[in-house]
PDB file of C-alpha atoms and ligand atoms in Angstrom:
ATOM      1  CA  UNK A   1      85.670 163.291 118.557  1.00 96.00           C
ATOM      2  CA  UNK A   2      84.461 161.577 121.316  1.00 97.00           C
ATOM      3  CA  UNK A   3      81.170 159.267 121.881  1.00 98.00           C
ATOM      4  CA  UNK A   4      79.500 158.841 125.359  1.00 98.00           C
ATOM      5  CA  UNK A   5      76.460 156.579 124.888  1.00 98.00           C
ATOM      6  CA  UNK A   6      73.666 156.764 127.688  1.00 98.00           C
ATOM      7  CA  UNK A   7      71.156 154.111 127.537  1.00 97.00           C
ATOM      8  CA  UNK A   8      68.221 156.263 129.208  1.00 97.00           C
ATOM      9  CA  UNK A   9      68.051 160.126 129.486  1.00 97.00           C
ATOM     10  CA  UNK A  10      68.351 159.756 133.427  1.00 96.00           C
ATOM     11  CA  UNK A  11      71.788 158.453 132.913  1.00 96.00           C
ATOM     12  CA  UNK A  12      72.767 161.824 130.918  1.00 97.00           C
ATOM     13  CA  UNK A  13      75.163 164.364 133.166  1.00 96.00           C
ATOM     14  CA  UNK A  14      73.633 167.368 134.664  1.00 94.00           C
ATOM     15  CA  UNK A  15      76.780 168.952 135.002  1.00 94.00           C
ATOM     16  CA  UNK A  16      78.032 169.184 131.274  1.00 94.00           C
ATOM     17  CA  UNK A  17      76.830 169.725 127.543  1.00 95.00           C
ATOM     18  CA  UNK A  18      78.154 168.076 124.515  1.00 98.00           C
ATOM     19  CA  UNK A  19      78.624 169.542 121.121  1.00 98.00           C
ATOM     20  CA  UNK A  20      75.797 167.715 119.615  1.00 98.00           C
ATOM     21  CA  UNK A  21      73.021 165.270 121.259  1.00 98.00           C
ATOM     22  CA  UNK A  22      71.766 162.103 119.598  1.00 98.00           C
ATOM     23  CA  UNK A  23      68.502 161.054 120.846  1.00 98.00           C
ATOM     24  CA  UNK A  24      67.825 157.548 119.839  1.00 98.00           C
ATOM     25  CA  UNK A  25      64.058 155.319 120.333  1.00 98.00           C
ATOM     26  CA  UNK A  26      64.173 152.943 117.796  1.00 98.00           C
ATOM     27  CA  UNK A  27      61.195 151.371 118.903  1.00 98.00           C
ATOM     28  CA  UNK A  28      59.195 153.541 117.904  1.00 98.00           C
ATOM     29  CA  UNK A  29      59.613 157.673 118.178  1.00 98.00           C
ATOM     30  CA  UNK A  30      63.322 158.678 116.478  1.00 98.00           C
ATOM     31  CA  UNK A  31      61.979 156.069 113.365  1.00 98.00           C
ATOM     32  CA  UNK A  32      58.095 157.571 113.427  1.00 98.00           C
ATOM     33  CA  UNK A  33      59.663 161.182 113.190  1.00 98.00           C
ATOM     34  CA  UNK A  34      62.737 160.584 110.820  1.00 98.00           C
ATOM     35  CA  UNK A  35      59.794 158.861 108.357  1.00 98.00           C
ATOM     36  CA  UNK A  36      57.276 161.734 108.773  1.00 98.00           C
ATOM     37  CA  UNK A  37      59.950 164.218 108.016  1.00 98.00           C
ATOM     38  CA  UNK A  38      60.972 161.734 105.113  1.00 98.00           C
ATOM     39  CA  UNK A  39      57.192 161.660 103.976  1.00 98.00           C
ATOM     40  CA  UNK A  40      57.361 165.347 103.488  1.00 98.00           C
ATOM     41  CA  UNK A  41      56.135 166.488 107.417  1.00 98.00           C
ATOM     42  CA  UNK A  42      56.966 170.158 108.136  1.00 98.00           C
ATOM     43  CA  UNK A  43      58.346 169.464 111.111  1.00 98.00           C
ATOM     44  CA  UNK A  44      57.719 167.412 114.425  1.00 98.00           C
ATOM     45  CA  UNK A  45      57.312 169.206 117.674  1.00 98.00           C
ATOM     46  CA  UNK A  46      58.073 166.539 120.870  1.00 98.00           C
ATOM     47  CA  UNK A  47      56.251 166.696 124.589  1.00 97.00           C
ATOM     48  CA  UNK A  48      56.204 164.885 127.636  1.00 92.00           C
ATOM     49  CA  UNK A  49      53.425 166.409 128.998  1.00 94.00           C
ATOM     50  CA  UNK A  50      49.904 165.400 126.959  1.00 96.00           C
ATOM     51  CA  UNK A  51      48.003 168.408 128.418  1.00 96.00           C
ATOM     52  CA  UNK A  52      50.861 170.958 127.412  1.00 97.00           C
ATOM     53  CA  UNK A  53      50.525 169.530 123.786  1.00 98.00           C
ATOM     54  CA  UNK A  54      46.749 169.791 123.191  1.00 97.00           C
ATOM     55  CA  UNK A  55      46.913 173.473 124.619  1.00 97.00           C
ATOM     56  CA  UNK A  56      49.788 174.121 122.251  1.00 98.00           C
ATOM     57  CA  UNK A  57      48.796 172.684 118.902  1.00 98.00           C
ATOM     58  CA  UNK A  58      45.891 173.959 119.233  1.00 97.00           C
ATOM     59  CA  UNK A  59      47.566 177.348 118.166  1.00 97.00           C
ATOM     60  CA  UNK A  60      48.198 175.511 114.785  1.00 97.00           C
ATOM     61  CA  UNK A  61      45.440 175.365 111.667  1.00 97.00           C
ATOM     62  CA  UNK A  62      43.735 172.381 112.393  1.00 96.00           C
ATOM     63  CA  UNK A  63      44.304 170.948 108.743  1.00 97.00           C
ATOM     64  CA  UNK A  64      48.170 171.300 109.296  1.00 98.00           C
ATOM     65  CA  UNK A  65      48.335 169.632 112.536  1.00 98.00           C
ATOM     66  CA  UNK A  66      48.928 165.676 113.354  1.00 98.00           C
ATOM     67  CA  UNK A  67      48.692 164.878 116.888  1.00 98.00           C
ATOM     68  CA  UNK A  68      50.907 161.474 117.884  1.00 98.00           C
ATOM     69  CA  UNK A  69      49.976 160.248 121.265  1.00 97.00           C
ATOM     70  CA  UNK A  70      51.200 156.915 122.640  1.00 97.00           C
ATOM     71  CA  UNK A  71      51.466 155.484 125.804  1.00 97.00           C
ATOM     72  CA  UNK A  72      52.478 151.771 126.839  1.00 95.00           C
ATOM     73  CA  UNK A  73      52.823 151.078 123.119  1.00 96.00           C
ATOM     74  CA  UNK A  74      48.662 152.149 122.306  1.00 96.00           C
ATOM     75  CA  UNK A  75      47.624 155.342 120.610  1.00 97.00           C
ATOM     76  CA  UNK A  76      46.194 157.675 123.478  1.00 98.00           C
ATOM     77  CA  UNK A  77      42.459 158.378 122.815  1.00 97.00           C
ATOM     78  CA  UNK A  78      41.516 161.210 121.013  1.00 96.00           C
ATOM     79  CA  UNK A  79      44.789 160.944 119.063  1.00 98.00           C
ATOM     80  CA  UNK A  80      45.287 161.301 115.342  1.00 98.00           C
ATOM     81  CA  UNK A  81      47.781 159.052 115.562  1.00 97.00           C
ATOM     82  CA  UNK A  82      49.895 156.558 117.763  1.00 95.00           C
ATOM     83  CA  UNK A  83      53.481 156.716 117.146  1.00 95.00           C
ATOM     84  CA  UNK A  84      53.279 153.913 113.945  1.00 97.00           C
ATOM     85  CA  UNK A  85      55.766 155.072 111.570  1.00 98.00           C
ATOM     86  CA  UNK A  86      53.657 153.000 108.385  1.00 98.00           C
ATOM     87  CA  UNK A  87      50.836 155.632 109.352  1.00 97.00           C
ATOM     88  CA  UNK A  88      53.470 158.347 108.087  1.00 98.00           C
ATOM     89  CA  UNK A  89      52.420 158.059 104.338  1.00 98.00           C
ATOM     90  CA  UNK A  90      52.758 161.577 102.556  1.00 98.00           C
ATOM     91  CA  UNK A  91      49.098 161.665 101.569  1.00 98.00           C
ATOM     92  CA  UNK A  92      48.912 161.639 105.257  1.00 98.00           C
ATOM     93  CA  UNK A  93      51.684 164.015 106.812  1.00 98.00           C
ATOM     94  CA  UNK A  94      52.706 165.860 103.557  1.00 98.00           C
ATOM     95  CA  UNK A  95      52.893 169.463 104.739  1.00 98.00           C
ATOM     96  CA  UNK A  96      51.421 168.888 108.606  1.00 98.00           C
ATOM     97  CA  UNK A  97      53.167 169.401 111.309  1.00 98.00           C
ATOM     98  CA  UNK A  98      53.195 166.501 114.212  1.00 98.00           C
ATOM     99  CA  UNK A  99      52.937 167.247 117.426  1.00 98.00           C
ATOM    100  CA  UNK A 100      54.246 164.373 119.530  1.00 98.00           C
ATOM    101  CA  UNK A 101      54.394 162.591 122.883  1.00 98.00           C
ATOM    102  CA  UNK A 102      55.631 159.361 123.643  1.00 97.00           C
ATOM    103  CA  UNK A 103      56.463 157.170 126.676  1.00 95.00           C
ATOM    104  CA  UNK A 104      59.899 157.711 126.381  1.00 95.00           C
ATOM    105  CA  UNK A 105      61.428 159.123 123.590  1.00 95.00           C
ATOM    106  CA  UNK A 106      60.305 162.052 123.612  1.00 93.00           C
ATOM    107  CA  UNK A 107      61.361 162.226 126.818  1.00 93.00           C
ATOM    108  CA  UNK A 108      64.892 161.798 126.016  1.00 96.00           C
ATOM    109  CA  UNK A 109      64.201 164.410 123.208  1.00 97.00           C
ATOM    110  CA  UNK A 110      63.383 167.178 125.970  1.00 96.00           C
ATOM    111  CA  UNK A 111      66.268 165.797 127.933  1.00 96.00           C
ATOM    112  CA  UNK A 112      69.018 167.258 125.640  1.00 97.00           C
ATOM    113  CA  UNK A 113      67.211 170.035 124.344  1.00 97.00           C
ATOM    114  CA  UNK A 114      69.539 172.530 125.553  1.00 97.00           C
ATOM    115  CA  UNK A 115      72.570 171.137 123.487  1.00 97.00           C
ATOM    116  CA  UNK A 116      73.721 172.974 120.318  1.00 97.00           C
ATOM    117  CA  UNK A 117      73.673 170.430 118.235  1.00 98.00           C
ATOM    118  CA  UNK A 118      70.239 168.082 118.731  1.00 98.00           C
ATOM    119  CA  UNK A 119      69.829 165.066 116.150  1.00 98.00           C
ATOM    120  CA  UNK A 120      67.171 162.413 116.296  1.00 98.00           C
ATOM    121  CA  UNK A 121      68.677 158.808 114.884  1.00 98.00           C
ATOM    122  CA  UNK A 122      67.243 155.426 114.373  1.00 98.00           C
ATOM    123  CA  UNK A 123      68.686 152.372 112.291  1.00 98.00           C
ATOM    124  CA  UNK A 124      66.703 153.461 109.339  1.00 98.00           C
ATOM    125  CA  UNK A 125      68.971 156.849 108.935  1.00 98.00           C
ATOM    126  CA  UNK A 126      71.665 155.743 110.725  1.00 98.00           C
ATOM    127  CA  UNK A 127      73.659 156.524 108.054  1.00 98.00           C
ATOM    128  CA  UNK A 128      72.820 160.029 107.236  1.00 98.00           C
ATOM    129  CA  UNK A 129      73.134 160.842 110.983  1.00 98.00           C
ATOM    130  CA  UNK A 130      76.566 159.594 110.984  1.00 98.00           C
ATOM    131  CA  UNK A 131      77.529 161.576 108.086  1.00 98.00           C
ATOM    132  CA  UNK A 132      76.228 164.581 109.718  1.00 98.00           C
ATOM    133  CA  UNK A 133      78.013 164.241 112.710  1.00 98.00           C
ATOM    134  CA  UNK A 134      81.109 163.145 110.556  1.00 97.00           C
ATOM    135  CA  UNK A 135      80.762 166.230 108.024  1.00 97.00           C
ATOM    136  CA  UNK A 136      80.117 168.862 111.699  1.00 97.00           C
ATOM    137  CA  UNK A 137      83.093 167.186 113.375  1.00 97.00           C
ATOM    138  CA  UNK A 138      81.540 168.030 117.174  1.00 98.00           C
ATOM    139  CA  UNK A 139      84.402 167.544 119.839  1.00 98.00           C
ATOM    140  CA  UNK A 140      81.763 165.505 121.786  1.00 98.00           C
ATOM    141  CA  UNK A 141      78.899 163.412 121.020  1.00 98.00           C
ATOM    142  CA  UNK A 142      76.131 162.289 123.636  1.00 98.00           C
ATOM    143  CA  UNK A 143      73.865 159.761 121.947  1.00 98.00           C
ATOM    144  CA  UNK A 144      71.207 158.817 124.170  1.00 98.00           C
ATOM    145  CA  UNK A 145      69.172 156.120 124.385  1.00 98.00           C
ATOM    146  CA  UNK A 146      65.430 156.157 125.657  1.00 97.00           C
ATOM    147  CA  UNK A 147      64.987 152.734 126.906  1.00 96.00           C
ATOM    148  CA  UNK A 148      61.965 152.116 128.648  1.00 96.00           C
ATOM    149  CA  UNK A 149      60.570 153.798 131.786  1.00 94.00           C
ATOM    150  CA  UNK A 150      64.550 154.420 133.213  1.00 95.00           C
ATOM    151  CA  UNK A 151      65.440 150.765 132.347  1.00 96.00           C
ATOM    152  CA  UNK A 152      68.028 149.425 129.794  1.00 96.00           C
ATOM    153  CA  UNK A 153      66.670 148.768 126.118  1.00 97.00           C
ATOM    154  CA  UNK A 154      68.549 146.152 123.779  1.00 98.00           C
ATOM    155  CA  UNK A 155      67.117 147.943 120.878  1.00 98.00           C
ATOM    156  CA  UNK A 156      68.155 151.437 121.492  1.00 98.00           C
ATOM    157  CA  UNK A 157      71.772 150.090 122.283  1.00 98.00           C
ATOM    158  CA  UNK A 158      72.241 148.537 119.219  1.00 98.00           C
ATOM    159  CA  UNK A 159      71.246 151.321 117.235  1.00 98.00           C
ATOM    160  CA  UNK A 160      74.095 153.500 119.358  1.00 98.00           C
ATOM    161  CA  UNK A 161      76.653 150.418 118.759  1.00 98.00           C
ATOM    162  CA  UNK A 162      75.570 151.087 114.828  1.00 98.00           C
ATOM    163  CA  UNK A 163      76.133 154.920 114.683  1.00 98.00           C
ATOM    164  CA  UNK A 164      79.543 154.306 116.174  1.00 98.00           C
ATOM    165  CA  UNK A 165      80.079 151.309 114.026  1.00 98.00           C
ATOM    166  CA  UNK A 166      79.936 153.936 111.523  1.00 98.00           C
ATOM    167  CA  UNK A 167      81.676 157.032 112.692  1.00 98.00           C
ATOM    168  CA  UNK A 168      84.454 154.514 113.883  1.00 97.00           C
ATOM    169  CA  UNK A 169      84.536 153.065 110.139  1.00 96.00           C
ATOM    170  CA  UNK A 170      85.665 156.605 108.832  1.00 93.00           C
ATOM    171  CA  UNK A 171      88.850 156.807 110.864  1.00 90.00           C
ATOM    172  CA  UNK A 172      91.823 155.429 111.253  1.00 88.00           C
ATOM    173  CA  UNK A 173      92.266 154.829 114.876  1.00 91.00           C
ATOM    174  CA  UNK A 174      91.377 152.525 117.657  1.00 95.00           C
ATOM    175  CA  UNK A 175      87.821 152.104 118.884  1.00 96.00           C
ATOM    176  CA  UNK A 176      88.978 153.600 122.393  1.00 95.00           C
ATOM    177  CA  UNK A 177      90.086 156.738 121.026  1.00 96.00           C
ATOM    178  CA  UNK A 178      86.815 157.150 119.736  1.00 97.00           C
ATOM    179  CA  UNK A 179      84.992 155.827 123.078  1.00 98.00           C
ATOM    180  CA  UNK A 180      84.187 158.653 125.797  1.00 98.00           C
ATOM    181  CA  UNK A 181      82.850 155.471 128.298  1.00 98.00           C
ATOM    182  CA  UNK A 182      82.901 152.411 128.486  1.00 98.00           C
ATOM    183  CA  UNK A 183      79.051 151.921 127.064  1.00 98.00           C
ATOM    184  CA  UNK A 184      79.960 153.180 123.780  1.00 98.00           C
ATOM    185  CA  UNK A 185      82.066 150.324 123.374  1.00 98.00           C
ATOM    186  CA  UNK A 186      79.983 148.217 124.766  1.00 98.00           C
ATOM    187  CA  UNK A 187      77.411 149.082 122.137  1.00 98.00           C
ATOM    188  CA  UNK A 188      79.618 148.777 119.639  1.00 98.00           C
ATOM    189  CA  UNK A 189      79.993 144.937 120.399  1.00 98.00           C
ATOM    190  CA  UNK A 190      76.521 144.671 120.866  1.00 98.00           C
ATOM    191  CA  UNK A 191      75.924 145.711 117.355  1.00 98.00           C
ATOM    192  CA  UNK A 192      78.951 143.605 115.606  1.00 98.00           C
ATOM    193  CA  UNK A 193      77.292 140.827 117.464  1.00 98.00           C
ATOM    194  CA  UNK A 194      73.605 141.419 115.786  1.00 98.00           C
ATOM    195  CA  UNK A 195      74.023 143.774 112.327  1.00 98.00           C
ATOM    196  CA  UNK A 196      73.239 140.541 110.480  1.00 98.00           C
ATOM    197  CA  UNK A 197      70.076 139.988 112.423  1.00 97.00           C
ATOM    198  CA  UNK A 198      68.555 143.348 114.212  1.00 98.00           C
ATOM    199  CA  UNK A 199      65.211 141.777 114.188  1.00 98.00           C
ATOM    200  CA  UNK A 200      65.646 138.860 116.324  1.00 98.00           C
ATOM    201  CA  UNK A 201      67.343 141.124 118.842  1.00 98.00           C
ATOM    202  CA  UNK A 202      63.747 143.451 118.344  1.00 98.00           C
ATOM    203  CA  UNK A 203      61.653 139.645 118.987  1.00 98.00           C
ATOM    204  CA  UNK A 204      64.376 139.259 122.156  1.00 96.00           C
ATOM    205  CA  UNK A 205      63.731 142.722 123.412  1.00 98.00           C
ATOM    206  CA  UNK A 206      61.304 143.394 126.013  1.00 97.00           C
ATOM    207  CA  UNK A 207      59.683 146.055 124.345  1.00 97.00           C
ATOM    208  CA  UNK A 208      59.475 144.397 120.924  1.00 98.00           C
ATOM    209  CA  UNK A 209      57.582 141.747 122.568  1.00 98.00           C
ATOM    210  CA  UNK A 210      55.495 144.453 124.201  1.00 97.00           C
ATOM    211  CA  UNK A 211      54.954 145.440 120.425  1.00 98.00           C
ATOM    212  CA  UNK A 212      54.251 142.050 119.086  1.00 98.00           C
ATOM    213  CA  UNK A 213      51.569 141.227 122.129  1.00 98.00           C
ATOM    214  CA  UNK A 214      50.195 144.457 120.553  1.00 97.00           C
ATOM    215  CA  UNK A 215      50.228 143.619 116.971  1.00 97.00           C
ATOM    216  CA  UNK A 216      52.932 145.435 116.017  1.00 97.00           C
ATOM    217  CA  UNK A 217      54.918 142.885 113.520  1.00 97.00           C
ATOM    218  CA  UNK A 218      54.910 145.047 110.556  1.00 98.00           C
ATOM    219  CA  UNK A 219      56.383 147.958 112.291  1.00 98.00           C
ATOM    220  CA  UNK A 220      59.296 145.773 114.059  1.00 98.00           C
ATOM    221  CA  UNK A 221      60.402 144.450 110.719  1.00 98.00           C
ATOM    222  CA  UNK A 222      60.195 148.342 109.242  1.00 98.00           C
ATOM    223  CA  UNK A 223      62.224 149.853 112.414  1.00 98.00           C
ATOM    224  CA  UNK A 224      64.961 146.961 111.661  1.00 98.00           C
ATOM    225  CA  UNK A 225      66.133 148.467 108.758  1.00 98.00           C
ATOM    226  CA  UNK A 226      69.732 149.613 108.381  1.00 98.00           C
ATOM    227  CA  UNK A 227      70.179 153.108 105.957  1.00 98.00           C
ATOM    228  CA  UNK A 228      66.878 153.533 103.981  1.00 98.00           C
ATOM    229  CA  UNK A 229      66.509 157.349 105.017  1.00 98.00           C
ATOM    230  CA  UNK A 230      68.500 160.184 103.845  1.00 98.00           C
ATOM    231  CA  UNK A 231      66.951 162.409 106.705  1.00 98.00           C
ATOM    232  CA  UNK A 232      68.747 163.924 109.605  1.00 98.00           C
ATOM    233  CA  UNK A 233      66.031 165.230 112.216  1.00 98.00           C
ATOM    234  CA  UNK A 234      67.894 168.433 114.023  1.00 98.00           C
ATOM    235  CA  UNK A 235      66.466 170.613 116.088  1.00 98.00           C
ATOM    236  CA  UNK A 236      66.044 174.309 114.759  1.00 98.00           C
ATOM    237  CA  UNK A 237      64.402 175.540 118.500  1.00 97.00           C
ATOM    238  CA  UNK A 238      63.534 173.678 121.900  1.00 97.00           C
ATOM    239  CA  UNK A 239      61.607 170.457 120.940  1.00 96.00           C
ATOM    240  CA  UNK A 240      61.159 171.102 117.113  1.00 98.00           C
ATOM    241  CA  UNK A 241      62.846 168.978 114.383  1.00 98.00           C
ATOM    242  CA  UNK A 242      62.844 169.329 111.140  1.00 98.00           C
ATOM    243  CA  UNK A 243      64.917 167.993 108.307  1.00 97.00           C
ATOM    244  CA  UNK A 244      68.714 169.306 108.320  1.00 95.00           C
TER     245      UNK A 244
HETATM  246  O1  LIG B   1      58.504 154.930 124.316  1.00 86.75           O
HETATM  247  C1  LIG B   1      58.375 155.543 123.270  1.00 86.75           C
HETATM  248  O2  LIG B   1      58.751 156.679 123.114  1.00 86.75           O
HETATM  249  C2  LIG B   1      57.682 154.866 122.121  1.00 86.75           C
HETATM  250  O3  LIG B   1      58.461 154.935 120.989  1.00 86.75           O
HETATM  251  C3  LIG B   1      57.138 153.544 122.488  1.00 86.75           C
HETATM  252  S1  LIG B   1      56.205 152.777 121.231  1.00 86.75           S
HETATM  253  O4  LIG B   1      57.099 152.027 120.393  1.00 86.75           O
HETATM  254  O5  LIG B   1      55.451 153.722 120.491  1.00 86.75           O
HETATM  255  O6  LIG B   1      55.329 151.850 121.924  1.00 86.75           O
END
């Protein structure tokens, strides 16, 4: 196997597909849609385009349908929701599906759609992704981070560094035998570095302070934590996850 991390979906190759995709927005999206799916969502449909998802959920009964719109870190008006993963109770999402857009990761979501394999990951199923990916054995791996608006996120990173972390823990072999560039290992180091302490690296992060000046404590401290989900988002057709 081999890992190439990308820290935003406009760093991903045009020219080649890997075996399986990871998209990864720890702050908030890939932790808002592995906890809906965990709180008993039917699935969770992603869009960039706001327009394209009120014309298409509307197709769906209006009793089974969530829509998640966020932009610059605020739910969009008219929303049901904005991309909080503690408003993903199951008295709330039980049975609904969520239709979804984000500033960015769903973005990267739409970005690797075409792959075979498509997971979503954040730290809080980091785990069960790995074991996935370990258990499928893909000859390549893209995991992909979303960042923020094309630039570099700290956050994102360290949740690649952690899924390697992991997958490299399970063999027996050098760390650049696993690496396919040179930011997979960076990440890697990047997550040795913090595992003790993800949430400072959220307060250091430019869009966990984004989140703070918005009020967003609670959800920082919830999207720090390591392995509390057994849920592996994949997608079953373009842009629709549900639990593997
Ligand atoms: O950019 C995104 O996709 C979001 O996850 C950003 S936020 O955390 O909801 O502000």
């Amino acid at each position: 196997m081999k890992i190439y991390t990308y820290h935003t979906p406009e760093r991903v190759p045009a020219d080649w597909q890997p075996d399986c995709a990871i998209a990864v927005d720890v702050l908030r999206a890939t932790t808002t849609i592995a906890t809906a799916l965990a709180a008993g969502a039917e699935a969770v449909q992603v869009f960039s385009d706001l327009a394209e998802l009120e014309q298409v959920s509307q197709q769906w009964p209006a009793a089974k349908r969530i829509r998640v719109g966020e932009r610059g870190g605020k739910k969009v008006a008219g929303f049901d929701m904005g991309n909080s993963p503690a408003e993903c109770v199951p008295e709330r999402v039980k049975g609904c599906r969520l239709f979804m857009s984000t500033t960015n990761g769903t973005r990267s979501l739409e970005r690797i759609q075409t792959s075979p394999l498509v997971l979503a990951a954040a730290l809080v199923n980091r785990a069960a992704v790995a074991e996935f990916v370990q258990k499928h054995q893909p000859a390549t791996v893209w995991i992909v981070g979303s960042g923020w608006e094309g630039n570099y996120s700290l956050e994102d990173t360290v949740c690649a560094g952690a899924l390697i972390h992991y997958l490299w823990g399970q063999q027996d072999a050098p760390l650049e035998t696993l690496a396919g560039n040179d930011e997979t290992i960076a990440a890697t180091a990047l997550y040795r570095y913090y595992q003790d302490d993800l949430l400072t690296l959220f307060h250091h992060s430019s869009h966990g302070q984004r989140l703070l000046h918005l009020g967003n404590e609670a959800d920082l401290k919830y999207c720090a934590q390591v392995d509390i989900l057994a849920i592996v988002p994949w997608q079953v057709s373009p842009k629709l996850l549900t639990k593997a």
